[in-house]
XYZ file of C-alpha atoms in Angstrom:
309
model
C -96.584 50.648 115.409
C -96.187 50.269 119.163
C -97.632 52.935 121.433
C -95.724 55.092 123.893
C -97.409 54.647 127.269
C -96.699 56.663 130.407
C -97.738 54.903 133.626
C -97.722 56.938 136.834
C -97.719 54.728 139.915
C -96.035 51.811 138.153
C -94.143 50.373 141.121
C -96.953 48.459 142.811
C -100.467 47.069 142.567
C -102.615 48.053 139.599
C -99.928 50.230 138.015
C -97.366 47.437 138.076
C -99.850 44.952 136.628
C -100.747 47.506 133.945
C -97.093 47.876 132.959
C -96.926 44.124 132.404
C -100.112 44.155 130.306
C -98.851 46.898 127.990
C -95.450 45.209 127.784
C -97.103 41.990 126.616
C -98.601 44.006 123.752
C -95.181 45.323 122.746
C -95.777 48.941 123.730
C -92.924 51.216 124.770
C -93.186 52.259 128.391
C -92.352 55.243 130.553
C -92.688 54.071 134.148
C -92.986 56.572 136.995
C -93.174 56.118 140.766
C -91.400 57.333 143.893
C -89.232 54.284 144.607
C -86.219 53.998 142.306
C -85.349 50.454 143.381
C -88.849 49.149 142.725
C -88.996 50.859 139.341
C -85.864 48.918 138.416
C -87.672 45.685 139.326
C -90.657 46.571 137.142
C -88.330 47.466 134.298
C -86.804 43.997 134.542
C -90.300 42.470 134.451
C -90.933 44.315 131.160
C -87.546 43.490 129.648
C -88.921 42.518 126.217
C -89.892 46.124 125.387
C -88.182 49.516 125.458
C -88.642 50.958 128.954
C -87.712 54.297 130.482
C -87.997 54.708 134.249
C -88.408 58.160 135.767
C -88.523 58.501 139.586
C -91.487 60.794 140.169
C -93.357 62.127 143.184
C -96.668 63.498 141.895
C -96.899 65.888 144.856
C -93.673 67.688 143.913
C -94.098 70.851 141.791
C -92.958 70.308 138.226
C -92.475 66.552 138.601
C -95.124 65.570 136.060
C -93.888 68.131 133.540
C -90.396 66.678 133.910
C -91.833 63.195 133.387
C -93.525 64.233 130.137
C -90.358 65.959 128.939
C -88.340 62.793 129.610
C -90.845 60.706 127.655
C -90.759 63.073 124.673
C -86.982 63.237 124.723
C -86.694 59.439 124.695
C -89.544 58.427 122.377
C -90.566 61.603 120.549
C -94.221 61.437 121.555
C -96.773 60.198 124.108
C -99.811 58.190 122.985
C -101.275 57.052 126.296
C -101.070 58.422 129.829
C -102.213 56.147 132.677
C -102.410 57.421 136.257
C -102.725 54.838 139.043
C -100.714 56.497 141.833
C -102.611 56.496 145.135
C -102.124 56.283 148.879
C -104.633 55.547 151.616
C -105.240 56.397 155.282
C -107.423 54.776 157.929
C -108.780 56.743 160.856
C -111.793 58.619 162.126
C -111.842 62.034 160.450
C -111.376 64.011 163.665
C -108.538 61.706 164.794
C -106.658 61.584 161.490
C -103.823 64.168 161.490
C -104.583 67.022 159.134
C -101.195 66.659 157.449
C -102.045 63.028 156.569
C -105.491 63.927 155.244
C -104.024 66.728 153.130
C -101.258 64.535 151.688
C -103.702 61.805 150.664
C -105.819 64.378 148.831
C -102.682 65.951 147.363
C -101.573 62.576 146.003
C -104.843 60.956 144.992
C -106.759 63.956 143.648
C -104.326 66.765 142.878
C -101.711 64.333 141.561
C -104.259 62.834 139.175
C -105.390 66.318 138.137
C -101.776 67.190 137.406
C -101.428 64.122 135.202
C -104.539 65.082 133.223
C -103.310 68.658 132.807
C -99.874 67.638 131.526
C -101.203 64.864 129.293
C -103.857 67.080 127.696
C -101.306 69.749 126.878
C -99.376 67.219 124.810
C -102.443 65.540 123.332
C -104.024 68.823 122.213
C -100.790 69.696 120.439
C -100.707 66.248 118.798
C -104.448 66.145 118.091
C -104.977 62.737 119.722
C -104.242 60.663 122.811
C -105.831 58.693 125.626
C -105.746 59.371 129.366
C -106.859 56.631 131.759
C -107.323 57.327 135.459
C -108.059 54.840 138.225
C -110.866 55.940 140.482
C -112.786 53.698 142.861
C -116.269 52.562 143.725
C -115.626 54.884 146.695
C -116.028 57.723 144.217
C -119.744 56.862 144.213
C -120.317 55.649 147.780
C -118.767 56.297 151.196
C -117.191 54.221 153.947
C -116.304 55.278 157.505
C -112.685 55.752 158.584
C -111.498 56.439 155.018
C -112.436 60.110 154.683
C -109.331 61.326 152.834
C -109.443 58.562 150.237
C -113.206 58.902 149.733
C -113.000 62.683 149.379
C -110.247 62.277 146.782
C -112.153 59.737 144.720
C -115.370 61.771 144.782
C -113.375 64.777 143.645
C -111.770 62.719 140.886
C -115.192 61.618 139.660
C -116.285 65.237 139.317
C -113.042 66.268 137.646
C -113.269 63.517 135.045
C -116.878 64.260 134.161
C -116.094 67.965 133.769
C -113.044 67.406 131.560
C -114.938 64.870 129.449
C -117.486 67.601 128.735
C -114.694 70.003 127.811
C -113.212 67.442 125.403
C -116.324 67.215 123.260
C -114.595 69.461 120.736
C -111.655 67.028 120.504
C -113.059 63.562 119.684
C -109.599 62.057 119.157
C -108.607 62.856 122.745
C -110.153 60.437 125.228
C -110.371 60.547 129.020
C -111.410 57.279 130.639
C -112.047 56.413 134.286
C -111.686 52.861 135.605
C -113.455 52.384 138.942
C -112.493 49.174 140.755
C -114.014 47.875 143.951
C -111.774 45.896 146.302
C -108.502 44.845 144.667
C -105.761 42.515 145.891
C -102.949 45.095 146.144
C -100.608 46.153 148.978
C -102.245 49.598 149.360
C -104.195 48.495 152.441
C -101.112 47.334 154.347
C -99.181 50.387 153.128
C -101.857 52.818 154.299
C -101.414 55.339 157.076
C -103.277 53.990 160.064
C -104.760 55.829 163.025
C -107.471 53.270 163.659
C -105.501 50.569 165.488
C -106.330 47.680 163.119
C -104.716 46.770 159.813
C -106.996 47.319 156.830
C -107.867 44.812 154.161
C -110.074 44.817 151.024
C -113.631 43.695 151.813
C -114.875 40.855 149.584
C -115.411 40.265 146.762
C -111.817 41.052 145.852
C -110.623 41.406 142.241
C -107.101 40.726 141.051
C -104.934 43.670 139.929
C -104.530 41.924 136.573
C -108.269 42.186 135.967
C -108.163 45.946 136.564
C -105.055 46.257 134.401
C -106.849 44.539 131.537
C -109.734 46.986 131.918
C -107.251 49.860 131.640
C -105.658 48.429 128.493
C -109.103 47.763 127.016
C -109.976 51.425 127.574
C -107.034 52.370 125.396
C -108.033 49.893 122.689
C -111.754 50.749 122.923
C -112.164 53.996 124.897
C -115.103 54.255 127.309
C -116.012 57.144 129.572
C -116.220 55.013 132.715
C -115.656 51.344 133.487
C -116.579 49.555 136.708
C -114.570 46.534 137.886
C -116.217 44.645 140.730
C -119.204 42.326 140.982
C -120.947 44.253 143.771
C -120.165 47.806 142.677
C -123.596 48.389 141.148
C -125.365 46.859 144.154
C -123.487 49.113 146.565
C -124.180 52.201 144.475
C -127.899 51.418 144.316
C -128.064 50.828 148.076
C -126.187 54.062 148.782
C -128.536 56.074 146.546
C -131.923 54.398 146.996
C -131.711 53.305 150.646
C -129.320 55.785 152.271
C -130.612 55.204 155.813
C -130.214 51.453 155.575
C -126.818 51.847 153.925
C -125.562 54.095 156.727
C -126.727 51.633 159.393
C -125.008 48.680 157.737
C -121.802 50.147 156.342
C -120.055 50.690 159.688
C -120.470 47.134 161.044
C -119.701 45.640 157.639
C -116.494 47.637 157.298
C -115.355 46.613 160.794
C -116.085 42.983 159.971
C -114.827 42.758 156.391
C -112.639 45.824 155.848
C -110.388 45.482 158.895
C -108.267 42.542 159.953
C -107.810 41.358 163.512
C -104.192 42.524 163.584
C -103.397 45.477 165.796
C -101.149 48.266 164.579
C -99.639 51.357 166.169
C -100.445 54.765 164.723
C -98.247 55.417 161.686
C -98.066 57.364 158.415
C -97.583 54.304 156.216
C -96.383 55.188 152.728
C -98.323 58.453 152.555
C -95.244 60.695 152.716
C -92.492 58.333 151.553
C -92.423 55.045 149.641
C -91.835 51.702 151.278
C -90.152 49.621 148.557
C -90.168 46.494 150.721
C -93.970 46.540 150.735
C -94.458 47.127 147.005
C -95.674 44.280 144.802
C -98.408 43.503 142.302
C -100.539 41.612 144.810
C -101.308 42.243 148.451
C -101.771 38.601 149.440
C -105.539 38.829 149.884
C -106.255 36.356 147.069
C -104.531 33.190 145.865
C -102.544 33.697 142.680
C -104.709 31.776 140.223
C -101.999 31.979 137.568
C -99.945 29.617 139.691
C -102.792 27.496 141.063
C -104.161 26.547 137.666
C -100.852 26.108 135.838
C -99.678 22.747 134.621
C -102.137 19.938 133.829
C -105.243 22.075 134.331
C -104.922 23.101 130.662
C -108.063 24.667 129.276
C -109.665 25.008 132.711
C -106.657 26.976 133.908
C -106.800 29.289 130.900
C -110.507 29.943 131.481
C -109.934 30.759 135.129
C -107.069 33.105 134.270
C -109.256 34.982 131.818
C -112.063 35.271 134.351
C -110.169 36.106 137.533
C -106.800 37.462 136.435
């Protein structure tokens, strides 16, 4: 029997790639995001399965409850709840407007907490279910000029660990956290920016499809936490074991690898409102290997797709 999967943040990046992955498995989908037009595009991409789209702003009171109600009304149950919705802001902490900082935390931390709360209410009543959240390697380390995002991901790490402890009495209810490093999504270009230079993911950069597969794998074989990124462990060890060295290096490295040379005027990006024109699966930071290795590459192409997304 196909699963009923709710995906919050399905209009772009990891969430959009995740919708495609579940659709390929024949699962029924409830897709939620702020942009109605983009949700329609994702629905068309998943046309082979039954899809319900529900425009949802996770910062609006009652929005996630309404999303769950819509899913139950349409499909009668919820089996999986995936939360990928996130926004980002660049800027020195004391120069980043407080309203921007607060909205990033409201979206990335409180929105995710709201998803967990609503999902668990339904799963406790049903006796089973899986929640998957997307965190970040920045939930274990820090980087300058990203204070709101880092604070949110550290908070999410603590929330997940606490709720996992509270779920020990309910072994059929699983809470999983997928922590990617840099990912080729549009979130960097869509970010609020008070730094003057457009952000980009520092290498090595993973494809959103690779993260999406990790999310689906967590549903098939639940794990408490999954890391996606070749250097995640190295960065975490450096941050913990050599904090002085890490702090000396992280600033110059972020300026070199985490910011492009393109100037940008101060703006709020998509923090307060969606920008459908900028939403896509990929952010253009990696070549699309699915296209590059198609055709006569044959087995080599298939191997590369499995490895890199």
